[in-house]
Amino acid sequence: MPPSAYKNLMQGIDWLLHPKNKWRRFFKVLNISMAITLVFQQVKYNRLDEWQKEAMEVMSIQAEKINALERDNAQKTIESYEFNAVLQAMNESPVASWTKKVIKLPGGQQVYVMRYFNKAYVDIFLNPRGIDPSIYVGQEDYVAWDSTIVKEFTRRDSIVFATKRPYRGTITLPDSLGNMVKWNINKYPVFFDGEPIFISGIAFKADGQSK
């Protein structure tokens, strides 16, 4: 409340309670009315200012949230493009690569389910033997390999899982004609919260050729 309005209001109330004459009382009543009007107007404008300030604060907060969301979406879009580019690069690599998911069973055992293999893996290990790649994804190795080879794959996957370290070795695998070809194998764990959740690997011929 402005000091002048408050002063007029107080003086008017005093004269109203202790009038000197009727005209003075009339003018003081009028003065009180005007002072009260000024007071309510000031309160009204102050309240409007408060509402406007609150509205501006809310709008500012919402605008910042929208900006933060847009920045987050932009970052996720960039990360998505980068991730897809990495997948494309892996898929186009001339070196056969794959990734298996570790599934824990009751009793502390694990099975290893194929989740990904690149084009080179399909061209080198599946297509020449007439194996449909679509039946392999989400399944264990037995749908694409014989039991002897599956046991060897599982043994090496289990070594990587238990030691949490990469594994290097060689293995002989059949080609489209049934000939056994020697391959260098590198396997390594992929971690989440300190535990291996995937076992990935690459293979290339022992003579240094990728095919």
Short mmCIF file of C-alpha atoms in Angstrom, two decimals:
data_model
loop_
_atom_site.label_atom_id
_atom_site.label_comp_id
_atom_site.label_asym_id
_atom_site.label_seq_id
_atom_site.Cartn_x
_atom_site.Cartn_y
_atom_site.Cartn_z
CA MET A 1 0.00 0.00 0.00
CA PRO A 2 1.37 3.47 -0.87
CA PRO A 3 2.23 5.53 2.28
CA SER A 4 -0.01 8.41 1.19
CA ALA A 5 -3.05 6.17 0.75
CA TYR A 6 -2.48 4.56 4.14
CA LYS A 7 -2.09 7.98 5.81
CA ASN A 8 -5.31 9.29 4.23
CA LEU A 9 -7.14 6.14 5.30
CA MET A 10 -6.03 6.47 8.92
CA GLN A 11 -6.78 10.20 9.09
CA GLY A 12 -10.20 9.65 7.53
CA ILE A 13 -11.08 6.97 10.06
CA ASP A 14 -10.04 9.33 12.90
CA TRP A 15 -12.21 12.20 11.55
CA LEU A 16 -15.09 9.84 10.97
CA LEU A 17 -15.00 8.77 14.58
CA HIS A 18 -14.49 12.35 15.84
CA PRO A 19 -16.27 14.68 13.35
CA LYS A 20 -15.99 18.50 13.74
CA ASN A 21 -18.98 19.27 11.52
CA LYS A 22 -21.14 17.57 8.94
CA TRP A 23 -19.33 19.00 5.93
CA ARG A 24 -15.99 17.99 7.23
CA ARG A 25 -17.43 14.60 7.99
CA PHE A 26 -18.78 14.36 4.45
CA PHE A 27 -15.45 15.20 2.89
CA LYS A 28 -13.64 12.84 5.20
CA VAL A 29 -16.02 10.01 4.32
CA LEU A 30 -15.32 10.80 0.70
CA ASN A 31 -11.63 10.82 1.45
CA ILE A 32 -11.90 7.47 3.18
CA SER A 33 -13.77 6.01 0.19
CA MET A 34 -11.12 7.25 -2.20
CA ALA A 35 -8.35 5.97 0.04
CA ILE A 36 -10.03 2.55 0.29
CA THR A 37 -10.47 2.51 -3.49
CA LEU A 38 -6.78 3.31 -3.95
CA VAL A 39 -5.86 0.61 -1.46
CA PHE A 40 -7.95 -2.06 -3.23
CA GLN A 41 -6.65 -0.94 -6.61
CA GLN A 42 -3.10 -1.21 -5.36
CA VAL A 43 -3.78 -4.65 -3.88
CA LYS A 44 -5.42 -5.69 -7.17
CA TYR A 45 -2.47 -4.48 -9.23
CA ASN A 46 0.00 -6.06 -6.83
CA ARG A 47 -1.88 -9.34 -7.08
CA LEU A 48 -1.91 -9.09 -10.85
CA ASP A 49 1.83 -8.49 -10.74
CA GLU A 50 2.22 -11.57 -8.55
CA TRP A 51 0.09 -13.65 -10.92
CA GLN A 52 2.08 -12.40 -13.89
CA LYS A 53 5.33 -13.16 -12.09
CA GLU A 54 4.15 -16.64 -11.16
CA ALA A 55 2.95 -17.25 -14.71
CA MET A 56 6.30 -16.11 -16.11
CA GLU A 57 8.13 -18.40 -13.68
CA VAL A 58 5.97 -21.37 -14.66
CA MET A 59 6.43 -20.60 -18.36
CA SER A 60 10.18 -20.28 -17.86
CA ILE A 61 10.33 -23.65 -16.08
CA GLN A 62 8.23 -25.32 -18.78
CA ALA A 63 10.35 -23.76 -21.52
CA GLU A 64 13.51 -25.09 -19.87
CA LYS A 65 11.96 -28.55 -19.58
CA ILE A 66 11.04 -28.46 -23.27
CA ASN A 67 14.55 -27.31 -24.20
CA ALA A 68 16.09 -30.05 -22.05
CA LEU A 69 13.81 -32.64 -23.66
CA GLU A 70 14.72 -31.43 -27.13
CA ARG A 71 18.42 -31.56 -26.27
CA ASP A 72 18.00 -35.07 -24.86
CA ASN A 73 16.09 -36.22 -27.95
CA ALA A 74 18.73 -34.70 -30.22
CA GLN A 75 21.48 -36.50 -28.28
CA LYS A 76 19.58 -39.79 -28.43
CA THR A 77 19.10 -39.33 -32.18
CA ILE A 78 22.85 -38.80 -32.63
CA GLU A 79 23.61 -41.83 -30.46
CA SER A 80 21.10 -43.89 -32.43
CA TYR A 81 22.76 -42.91 -35.72
CA GLU A 82 26.17 -43.74 -34.28
CA PHE A 83 24.97 -47.11 -32.97
CA ASN A 84 23.41 -47.98 -36.33
CA ALA A 85 26.62 -46.96 -38.07
CA VAL A 86 28.60 -49.27 -35.79
CA LEU A 87 26.20 -52.15 -36.50
CA GLN A 88 26.45 -51.51 -40.22
CA ALA A 89 30.25 -51.47 -40.01
CA MET A 90 30.22 -54.78 -38.10
CA ASN A 91 27.79 -56.31 -40.57
CA GLU A 92 29.93 -55.29 -43.55
CA SER A 93 33.19 -56.50 -42.01
CA PRO A 94 34.88 -59.27 -44.03
CA VAL A 95 35.73 -61.01 -40.75
CA ALA A 96 33.03 -63.31 -39.41
CA SER A 97 31.67 -62.08 -36.07
CA TRP A 98 28.85 -63.07 -33.73
CA THR A 99 27.35 -62.41 -30.30
CA LYS A 100 25.64 -64.87 -27.97
CA LYS A 101 23.51 -64.01 -24.96
CA VAL A 102 24.31 -65.68 -21.66
CA ILE A 103 21.22 -67.25 -20.07
CA LYS A 104 21.62 -68.51 -16.52
CA LEU A 105 19.80 -71.69 -15.56
CA PRO A 106 18.89 -73.03 -12.12
CA GLY A 107 21.82 -74.81 -10.53
CA GLY A 108 24.42 -72.34 -11.78
CA GLN A 109 24.55 -73.56 -15.38
CA GLN A 110 24.50 -71.30 -18.44
CA VAL A 111 23.41 -71.65 -22.02
CA TYR A 112 24.54 -69.43 -24.86
CA VAL A 113 21.91 -68.25 -27.31
CA MET A 114 22.85 -66.68 -30.65
CA ARG A 115 21.72 -63.06 -30.83
CA TYR A 116 23.71 -61.63 -33.74
CA PHE A 117 26.02 -62.60 -36.57
CA ASN A 118 27.24 -60.50 -39.46
CA LYS A 119 27.03 -61.07 -43.18
CA ALA A 120 30.48 -62.67 -43.34
CA TYR A 121 29.43 -65.28 -40.75
CA VAL A 122 26.40 -66.15 -42.86
CA ASP A 123 28.42 -66.32 -46.08
CA ILE A 124 31.24 -68.39 -44.56
CA PHE A 125 29.57 -70.72 -42.07
CA LEU A 126 25.85 -70.96 -42.85
CA ASN A 127 24.99 -70.47 -46.52
CA PRO A 128 27.61 -72.95 -47.86
CA ARG A 129 26.11 -75.69 -45.65
CA GLY A 130 22.52 -74.78 -46.49
CA ILE A 131 21.70 -73.46 -43.01
CA ASP A 132 18.88 -70.89 -42.86
CA PRO A 133 20.18 -67.96 -40.76
CA SER A 134 16.69 -67.16 -39.49
CA ILE A 135 16.45 -70.41 -37.51
CA TYR A 136 19.72 -69.70 -35.68
CA VAL A 137 18.93 -66.34 -34.09
CA GLY A 138 17.49 -66.84 -30.62
CA GLN A 139 18.59 -70.48 -30.49
CA GLU A 140 21.55 -72.45 -29.22
CA ASP A 141 24.32 -73.68 -31.49
CA TYR A 142 22.80 -77.14 -31.98
CA VAL A 143 20.38 -75.81 -34.66
CA ALA A 144 23.33 -75.02 -36.94
CA TRP A 145 26.17 -77.32 -35.87
CA ASP A 146 26.64 -80.95 -34.96
CA SER A 147 26.91 -82.05 -31.35
CA THR A 148 30.71 -82.42 -31.31
CA ILE A 149 31.25 -78.85 -32.50
CA VAL A 150 28.53 -77.52 -30.19
CA LYS A 151 30.28 -79.05 -27.19
CA GLU A 152 33.51 -77.35 -28.16
CA PHE A 153 31.75 -73.99 -28.71
CA THR A 154 30.07 -74.30 -25.31
CA ARG A 155 33.31 -75.23 -23.56
CA ARG A 156 35.04 -72.13 -24.86
CA ASP A 157 32.07 -69.87 -24.17
CA SER A 158 32.06 -71.16 -20.59
CA ILE A 159 35.75 -70.36 -20.20
CA VAL A 160 35.12 -66.76 -21.23
CA PHE A 161 32.13 -66.51 -18.91
CA ALA A 162 33.98 -67.98 -15.91
CA THR A 163 37.25 -66.08 -16.31
CA LYS A 164 35.66 -62.84 -17.61
CA ARG A 165 38.61 -62.61 -19.96
CA PRO A 166 39.13 -62.94 -23.72
CA TYR A 167 39.94 -66.36 -25.15
CA ARG A 168 42.07 -67.22 -28.17
CA GLY A 169 42.31 -70.57 -29.86
CA THR A 170 41.89 -72.55 -33.04
CA ILE A 171 39.14 -74.88 -34.22
CA THR A 172 38.48 -76.93 -37.34
CA LEU A 173 35.06 -76.51 -38.95
CA PRO A 174 33.54 -78.14 -42.06
CA ASP A 175 33.14 -76.20 -45.27
CA SER A 176 30.46 -76.72 -47.94
CA LEU A 177 32.28 -79.82 -49.25
CA GLY A 178 32.74 -81.37 -45.84
CA ASN A 179 36.45 -80.53 -45.70
CA MET A 180 37.71 -79.50 -42.27
CA VAL A 181 39.18 -76.01 -42.27
CA LYS A 182 41.25 -74.56 -39.44
CA TRP A 183 40.10 -71.25 -37.98
CA ASN A 184 41.54 -68.83 -35.45
CA ILE A 185 38.89 -67.90 -32.89
CA ASN A 186 38.86 -64.90 -30.58
CA LYS A 187 36.09 -64.73 -27.97
CA TYR A 188 35.49 -62.02 -25.37
CA PRO A 189 32.89 -61.07 -22.75
CA VAL A 190 30.54 -58.08 -22.91
CA PHE A 191 29.71 -56.80 -19.43
CA PHE A 192 26.76 -55.22 -17.67
CA ASP A 193 27.06 -54.30 -13.98
CA GLY A 194 30.26 -56.27 -13.77
CA GLU A 195 28.79 -59.51 -15.12
CA PRO A 196 29.19 -61.00 -18.61
CA ILE A 197 25.85 -60.86 -20.38
CA PHE A 198 27.12 -61.57 -23.90
CA ILE A 199 29.92 -63.63 -25.37
CA SER A 200 31.13 -62.22 -28.67
CA GLY A 201 33.66 -63.59 -31.10
CA ILE A 202 35.44 -63.29 -34.43
CA ALA A 203 36.93 -65.94 -36.71
CA PHE A 204 39.46 -65.86 -39.52
CA LYS A 205 41.31 -68.60 -41.33
CA ALA A 206 44.49 -69.86 -39.75
CA ASP A 207 46.42 -69.00 -42.91
CA GLY A 208 45.50 -65.33 -42.41
CA GLN A 209 42.66 -65.20 -44.92
CA SER A 210 39.19 -64.13 -43.85
CA LYS A 211 37.52 -66.59 -46.26
#
